[in-house]
Amino acid sequence: MGRMHSNGKGISRSALPYRRTAPGWCKINAEVVKDEIVKYAKKGMTPSQIGVLLRDSMGIPQVVSITGNKILRILKITGLAPELPEDLYFLIKKAVNIRKHLEKNRKD
């Protein structure tokens, strides 16, 4: 969406911190974080849902800075990674829902 009184479209987004180490105020051990990731994956949560839950409930800013591995890599090591990548899964799901909608509503 363009701006009304100026040029450009805007690139507002969050930025990752430059330092790759865990912040000083984050005192959680890497093993505890890995155990929580495995626990939530066994409940059927996706890697992005796990990251949001860890951020909101445990106050973990970036899993990579604490454990040294991304959530999906931790899940692959433990054998709990999904067969399809998460983004591809949701694209397929959206296409199936659109096709189902178009079968019901032919005039759309």
CSV table of N, CA and C in Angstrom, one decimal:
chain,number,residue,atom,x,y,z
A,1,MET,N,0.8,-1.2,0.0
A,1,MET,CA,0.0,0.0,0.0
A,1,MET,C,0.9,1.2,0.0
A,2,GLY,N,0.7,2.1,-0.9
A,2,GLY,CA,1.5,3.3,-1.0
A,2,GLY,C,1.1,4.4,-0.1
A,3,ARG,N,1.9,5.3,0.1
A,3,ARG,CA,1.6,6.5,1.0
A,3,ARG,C,0.9,7.5,0.2
A,4,MET,N,0.0,8.3,0.9
A,4,MET,CA,-0.8,9.3,0.3
A,4,MET,C,0.0,10.5,-0.1
A,5,HIS,N,0.9,11.0,0.8
A,5,HIS,CA,1.6,12.3,0.6
A,5,HIS,C,3.1,12.2,0.4
A,6,SER,N,3.5,11.0,0.2
A,6,SER,CA,5.0,10.8,-0.1
A,6,SER,C,5.2,9.5,-0.9
A,7,ASN,N,6.4,9.4,-1.4
A,7,ASN,CA,6.7,8.2,-2.1
A,7,ASN,C,7.1,7.1,-1.2
A,8,GLY,N,7.1,5.9,-1.7
A,8,GLY,CA,7.5,4.7,-0.9
A,8,GLY,C,6.4,3.9,-0.4
A,9,LYS,N,6.8,2.7,0.0
A,9,LYS,CA,5.8,1.8,0.5
A,9,LYS,C,6.0,1.4,2.0
A,10,GLY,N,7.2,1.8,2.5
A,10,GLY,CA,7.5,1.5,3.9
A,10,GLY,C,8.1,0.1,4.1
A,11,ILE,N,9.0,-0.1,5.0
A,11,ILE,CA,9.6,-1.4,5.2
A,11,ILE,C,9.7,-1.7,6.7
A,12,SER,N,8.6,-1.3,7.4
A,12,SER,CA,8.6,-1.5,8.9
A,12,SER,C,8.6,-2.9,9.2
A,13,ARG,N,9.5,-3.4,10.1
A,13,ARG,CA,9.6,-4.8,10.5
A,13,ARG,C,10.5,-4.8,11.7
A,14,SER,N,10.4,-5.9,12.4
A,14,SER,CA,11.3,-6.1,13.6
A,14,SER,C,12.7,-6.5,13.1
A,15,ALA,N,13.7,-6.2,13.9
A,15,ALA,CA,15.1,-6.6,13.5
A,15,ALA,C,15.7,-7.4,14.6
A,16,LEU,N,16.5,-8.4,14.2
A,16,LEU,CA,17.1,-9.3,15.2
A,16,LEU,C,18.3,-8.5,15.8
A,17,PRO,N,18.6,-8.7,17.0
A,17,PRO,CA,19.8,-8.1,17.7
A,17,PRO,C,21.1,-8.4,17.0
A,18,TYR,N,22.0,-7.5,17.0
A,18,TYR,CA,23.3,-7.7,16.3
A,18,TYR,C,24.1,-8.8,17.1
A,19,ARG,N,24.1,-8.8,18.4
A,19,ARG,CA,24.9,-9.7,19.2
A,19,ARG,C,24.2,-11.1,19.1
A,20,ARG,N,25.0,-12.1,18.9
A,20,ARG,CA,24.4,-13.5,18.8
A,20,ARG,C,24.4,-14.3,20.1
A,21,THR,N,24.9,-13.6,21.1
A,21,THR,CA,24.9,-14.3,22.4
A,21,THR,C,23.6,-14.0,23.2
A,22,ALA,N,23.3,-14.9,24.2
A,22,ALA,CA,22.1,-14.7,24.9
A,22,ALA,C,22.2,-13.4,25.8
A,23,PRO,N,21.1,-12.6,25.9
A,23,PRO,CA,21.1,-11.4,26.8
A,23,PRO,C,21.5,-11.8,28.2
A,24,GLY,N,22.0,-10.8,28.9
A,24,GLY,CA,22.4,-11.0,30.3
A,24,GLY,C,21.2,-11.3,31.2
A,25,TRP,N,20.1,-10.8,30.9
A,25,TRP,CA,18.9,-10.9,31.8
A,25,TRP,C,18.2,-12.3,31.6
A,26,CYS,N,18.6,-13.0,30.6
A,26,CYS,CA,18.0,-14.3,30.3
A,26,CYS,C,18.8,-15.4,31.0
A,27,LYS,N,18.4,-16.0,32.1
A,27,LYS,CA,19.1,-16.9,32.9
A,27,LYS,C,18.7,-18.4,32.7
A,28,ILE,N,18.0,-18.7,31.6
A,28,ILE,CA,17.5,-20.1,31.4
A,28,ILE,C,18.6,-20.9,30.7
A,29,ASN,N,18.7,-22.1,31.2
A,29,ASN,CA,19.7,-23.1,30.7
A,29,ASN,C,19.3,-23.7,29.4
A,30,ALA,N,20.2,-24.0,28.5
A,30,ALA,CA,19.9,-24.5,27.2
A,30,ALA,C,19.2,-25.9,27.2
A,31,GLU,N,19.5,-26.7,28.2
A,31,GLU,CA,18.9,-28.0,28.3
A,31,GLU,C,17.4,-27.9,28.7
A,32,VAL,N,17.1,-26.9,29.5
A,32,VAL,CA,15.7,-26.7,29.9
A,32,VAL,C,14.9,-26.2,28.7
A,33,VAL,N,15.5,-25.4,27.8
A,33,VAL,CA,14.8,-24.9,26.6
A,33,VAL,C,14.6,-26.0,25.7
A,34,LYS,N,15.6,-26.9,25.5
A,34,LYS,CA,15.4,-28.0,24.6
A,34,LYS,C,14.4,-29.0,25.1
A,35,ASP,N,14.3,-29.2,26.4
A,35,ASP,CA,13.3,-30.1,26.9
A,35,ASP,C,11.9,-29.5,26.7
A,36,GLU,N,11.7,-28.2,26.9
A,36,GLU,CA,10.4,-27.5,26.6
A,36,GLU,C,10.0,-27.6,25.1
A,37,ILE,N,11.0,-27.5,24.2
A,37,ILE,CA,10.7,-27.6,22.8
A,37,ILE,C,10.2,-29.0,22.5
A,38,VAL,N,10.9,-30.0,23.0
A,38,VAL,CA,10.5,-31.4,22.7
A,38,VAL,C,9.1,-31.7,23.3
A,39,LYS,N,8.9,-31.1,24.5
A,39,LYS,CA,7.6,-31.3,25.2
A,39,LYS,C,6.4,-30.7,24.3
A,40,TYR,N,6.6,-29.5,23.8
A,40,TYR,CA,5.6,-28.9,23.0
A,40,TYR,C,5.4,-29.5,21.7
A,41,ALA,N,6.5,-30.0,21.1
A,41,ALA,CA,6.4,-30.7,19.8
A,41,ALA,C,5.7,-32.0,19.9
A,42,LYS,N,5.8,-32.7,21.1
A,42,LYS,CA,5.0,-33.9,21.3
A,42,LYS,C,3.5,-33.7,21.4
A,43,LYS,N,3.2,-32.4,21.8
A,43,LYS,CA,1.8,-32.1,21.9
A,43,LYS,C,1.2,-31.7,20.5
A,44,GLY,N,2.1,-31.6,19.5
A,44,GLY,CA,1.6,-31.4,18.2
A,44,GLY,C,1.7,-29.9,17.7
A,45,MET,N,2.5,-29.1,18.4
A,45,MET,CA,2.7,-27.7,18.0
A,45,MET,C,3.7,-27.6,16.9
A,46,THR,N,3.6,-26.6,16.1
A,46,THR,CA,4.5,-26.3,15.0
A,46,THR,C,5.7,-25.5,15.6
A,47,PRO,N,6.8,-25.4,14.8
A,47,PRO,CA,8.0,-24.7,15.4
A,47,PRO,C,7.7,-23.2,15.6
A,48,SER,N,6.9,-22.6,14.8
A,48,SER,CA,6.6,-21.2,15.0
A,48,SER,C,5.7,-21.0,16.3
A,49,GLN,N,4.8,-21.9,16.5
A,49,GLN,CA,4.0,-21.8,17.7
A,49,GLN,C,4.8,-22.1,18.9
A,50,ILE,N,5.8,-23.0,18.8
A,50,ILE,CA,6.7,-23.2,20.0
A,50,ILE,C,7.5,-22.0,20.3
A,51,GLY,N,8.0,-21.3,19.3
A,51,GLY,CA,8.8,-20.1,19.5
A,51,GLY,C,8.0,-19.0,20.1
A,52,VAL,N,6.7,-18.8,19.7
A,52,VAL,CA,5.8,-17.8,20.3
A,52,VAL,C,5.5,-18.1,21.7
A,53,LEU,N,5.3,-19.4,22.0
A,53,LEU,CA,5.0,-19.8,23.4
A,53,LEU,C,6.1,-19.6,24.3
A,54,LEU,N,7.4,-20.0,23.8
A,54,LEU,CA,8.5,-19.8,24.6
A,54,LEU,C,8.8,-18.3,24.9
A,55,ARG,N,8.6,-17.5,23.9
A,55,ARG,CA,8.8,-16.0,24.0
A,55,ARG,C,7.8,-15.4,25.0
A,56,ASP,N,6.5,-15.8,24.9
A,56,ASP,CA,5.5,-15.2,25.8
A,56,ASP,C,5.5,-15.8,27.2
A,57,SER,N,5.6,-17.1,27.3
A,57,SER,CA,5.5,-17.6,28.7
A,57,SER,C,6.8,-17.7,29.5
A,58,MET,N,7.9,-18.0,28.8
A,58,MET,CA,9.2,-18.2,29.5
A,58,MET,C,10.1,-17.0,29.4
A,59,GLY,N,9.8,-16.1,28.5
A,59,GLY,CA,10.6,-14.9,28.3
A,59,GLY,C,11.9,-15.2,27.5
A,60,ILE,N,11.9,-16.1,26.6
A,60,ILE,CA,13.1,-16.4,25.8
A,60,ILE,C,13.0,-15.6,24.5
A,61,PRO,N,14.0,-14.7,24.3
A,61,PRO,CA,13.9,-13.8,23.2
A,61,PRO,C,14.2,-14.6,21.8
A,62,GLN,N,15.3,-15.3,21.8
A,62,GLN,CA,15.7,-16.1,20.6
A,62,GLN,C,16.2,-17.4,21.1
A,63,VAL,N,15.7,-18.5,20.6
A,63,VAL,CA,16.1,-19.8,21.0
A,63,VAL,C,17.6,-20.1,20.5
A,64,VAL,N,17.9,-19.5,19.3
A,64,VAL,CA,19.2,-19.7,18.7
A,64,VAL,C,20.3,-19.2,19.6
A,65,SER,N,20.1,-18.0,20.2
A,65,SER,CA,21.1,-17.4,21.0
A,65,SER,C,21.3,-18.2,22.3
A,66,ILE,N,20.4,-18.9,22.8
A,66,ILE,CA,20.5,-19.7,24.0
A,66,ILE,C,21.0,-21.1,23.8
A,67,THR,N,20.4,-21.8,22.8
A,67,THR,CA,20.8,-23.2,22.6
A,67,THR,C,21.9,-23.4,21.5
A,68,GLY,N,22.0,-22.4,20.6
A,68,GLY,CA,23.0,-22.6,19.5
A,68,GLY,C,22.3,-23.2,18.3
A,69,ASN,N,21.1,-23.7,18.4
A,69,ASN,CA,20.4,-24.3,17.3
A,69,ASN,C,19.0,-23.7,17.2
A,70,LYS,N,18.5,-23.7,16.0
A,70,LYS,CA,17.1,-23.3,15.7
A,70,LYS,C,16.1,-24.4,16.2
A,71,ILE,N,14.9,-24.0,16.4
A,71,ILE,CA,13.9,-24.9,16.9
A,71,ILE,C,13.7,-26.1,16.0
A,72,LEU,N,13.7,-25.8,14.7
A,72,LEU,CA,13.5,-26.9,13.7
A,72,LEU,C,14.7,-27.9,13.7
A,73,ARG,N,15.9,-27.4,13.9
A,73,ARG,CA,17.1,-28.3,14.0
A,73,ARG,C,17.0,-29.1,15.2
A,74,ILE,N,16.5,-28.6,16.3
A,74,ILE,CA,16.4,-29.3,17.6
A,74,ILE,C,15.4,-30.5,17.3
A,75,LEU,N,14.3,-30.1,16.6
A,75,LEU,CA,13.3,-31.1,16.4
A,75,LEU,C,13.8,-32.2,15.4
A,76,LYS,N,14.6,-31.8,14.5
A,76,LYS,CA,15.2,-32.8,13.5
A,76,LYS,C,16.1,-33.8,14.3
A,77,ILE,N,16.9,-33.3,15.2
A,77,ILE,CA,17.8,-34.1,16.0
A,77,ILE,C,17.1,-35.1,16.8
A,78,THR,N,15.9,-34.7,17.4
A,78,THR,CA,15.2,-35.6,18.2
A,78,THR,C,14.2,-36.4,17.4
A,79,GLY,N,14.1,-36.2,16.1
A,79,GLY,CA,13.2,-37.0,15.3
A,79,GLY,C,11.7,-36.5,15.3
A,80,LEU,N,11.5,-35.3,15.8
A,80,LEU,CA,10.1,-34.8,15.9
A,80,LEU,C,9.7,-33.8,14.8
A,81,ALA,N,10.6,-33.6,13.8
A,81,ALA,CA,10.3,-32.6,12.8
A,81,ALA,C,9.2,-33.0,11.9
A,82,PRO,N,8.3,-32.1,11.5
A,82,PRO,CA,7.2,-32.4,10.6
A,82,PRO,C,7.8,-32.9,9.2
A,83,GLU,N,7.0,-33.7,8.5
A,83,GLU,CA,7.4,-34.3,7.2
A,83,GLU,C,7.5,-33.2,6.2
A,84,LEU,N,6.4,-32.3,6.2
A,84,LEU,CA,6.4,-31.2,5.3
A,84,LEU,C,6.9,-29.9,6.0
A,85,PRO,N,7.6,-29.0,5.3
A,85,PRO,CA,7.9,-27.8,5.9
A,85,PRO,C,6.6,-27.0,6.3
A,86,GLU,N,6.7,-26.2,7.3
A,86,GLU,CA,5.5,-25.6,7.9
A,86,GLU,C,4.9,-24.6,6.9
A,87,ASP,N,5.7,-23.8,6.1
A,87,ASP,CA,5.1,-22.9,5.2
A,87,ASP,C,4.4,-23.6,4.0
A,88,LEU,N,5.0,-24.7,3.6
A,88,LEU,CA,4.4,-25.5,2.5
A,88,LEU,C,3.1,-26.1,2.9
A,89,TYR,N,3.1,-26.6,4.2
A,89,TYR,CA,1.9,-27.2,4.7
A,89,TYR,C,0.7,-26.3,4.7
A,90,PHE,N,1.0,-25.0,5.2
A,90,PHE,CA,-0.1,-24.1,5.3
A,90,PHE,C,-0.5,-23.5,3.9
A,91,LEU,N,0.4,-23.5,2.9
A,91,LEU,CA,0.0,-23.2,1.5
A,91,LEU,C,-0.9,-24.2,0.9
A,92,ILE,N,-0.6,-25.5,1.2
A,92,ILE,CA,-1.5,-26.6,0.7
A,92,ILE,C,-2.8,-26.5,1.4
A,93,LYS,N,-2.8,-26.3,2.7
A,93,LYS,CA,-4.1,-26.2,3.4
A,93,LYS,C,-5.0,-25.1,2.9
A,94,LYS,N,-4.3,-23.9,2.6
A,94,LYS,CA,-5.1,-22.8,2.0
A,94,LYS,C,-5.7,-23.1,0.7
A,95,ALA,N,-4.9,-23.8,-0.2
A,95,ALA,CA,-5.4,-24.2,-1.5
A,95,ALA,C,-6.5,-25.1,-1.4
A,96,VAL,N,-6.5,-26.1,-0.5
A,96,VAL,CA,-7.6,-27.1,-0.3
A,96,VAL,C,-8.8,-26.3,0.1
A,97,ASN,N,-8.7,-25.4,1.1
A,97,ASN,CA,-9.9,-24.7,1.5
A,97,ASN,C,-10.5,-23.8,0.4
A,98,ILE,N,-9.6,-23.2,-0.4
A,98,ILE,CA,-10.2,-22.4,-1.5
A,98,ILE,C,-10.9,-23.2,-2.5
A,99,ARG,N,-10.3,-24.4,-2.8
A,99,ARG,CA,-11.0,-25.3,-3.7
A,99,ARG,C,-12.3,-25.8,-3.2
A,100,LYS,N,-12.3,-26.1,-1.9
A,100,LYS,CA,-13.6,-26.6,-1.3
A,100,LYS,C,-14.6,-25.5,-1.3
A,101,HIS,N,-14.2,-24.2,-1.1
A,101,HIS,CA,-15.1,-23.1,-1.1
A,101,HIS,C,-15.7,-22.9,-2.6
A,102,LEU,N,-14.8,-23.0,-3.6
A,102,LEU,CA,-15.2,-22.8,-4.9
A,102,LEU,C,-16.2,-23.9,-5.4
A,103,GLU,N,-16.0,-25.1,-4.8
A,103,GLU,CA,-17.0,-26.2,-5.2
A,103,GLU,C,-18.4,-25.9,-4.7
A,104,LYS,N,-18.4,-25.3,-3.5
A,104,LYS,CA,-19.7,-25.0,-2.9
A,104,LYS,C,-20.3,-23.8,-3.5
A,105,ASN,N,-19.5,-22.8,-3.8
A,105,ASN,CA,-20.0,-21.5,-4.3
A,105,ASN,C,-19.4,-21.3,-5.7
A,106,ARG,N,-20.1,-21.8,-6.7
A,106,ARG,CA,-19.5,-21.8,-8.1
A,106,ARG,C,-19.5,-20.4,-8.6
A,107,LYS,N,-20.3,-19.4,-8.1
A,107,LYS,CA,-20.3,-18.1,-8.7
A,107,LYS,C,-19.2,-17.2,-8.2
A,108,ASP,N,-18.4,-17.6,-7.2
A,108,ASP,CA,-17.3,-16.8,-6.7
A,108,ASP,C,-16.2,-16.8,-7.7
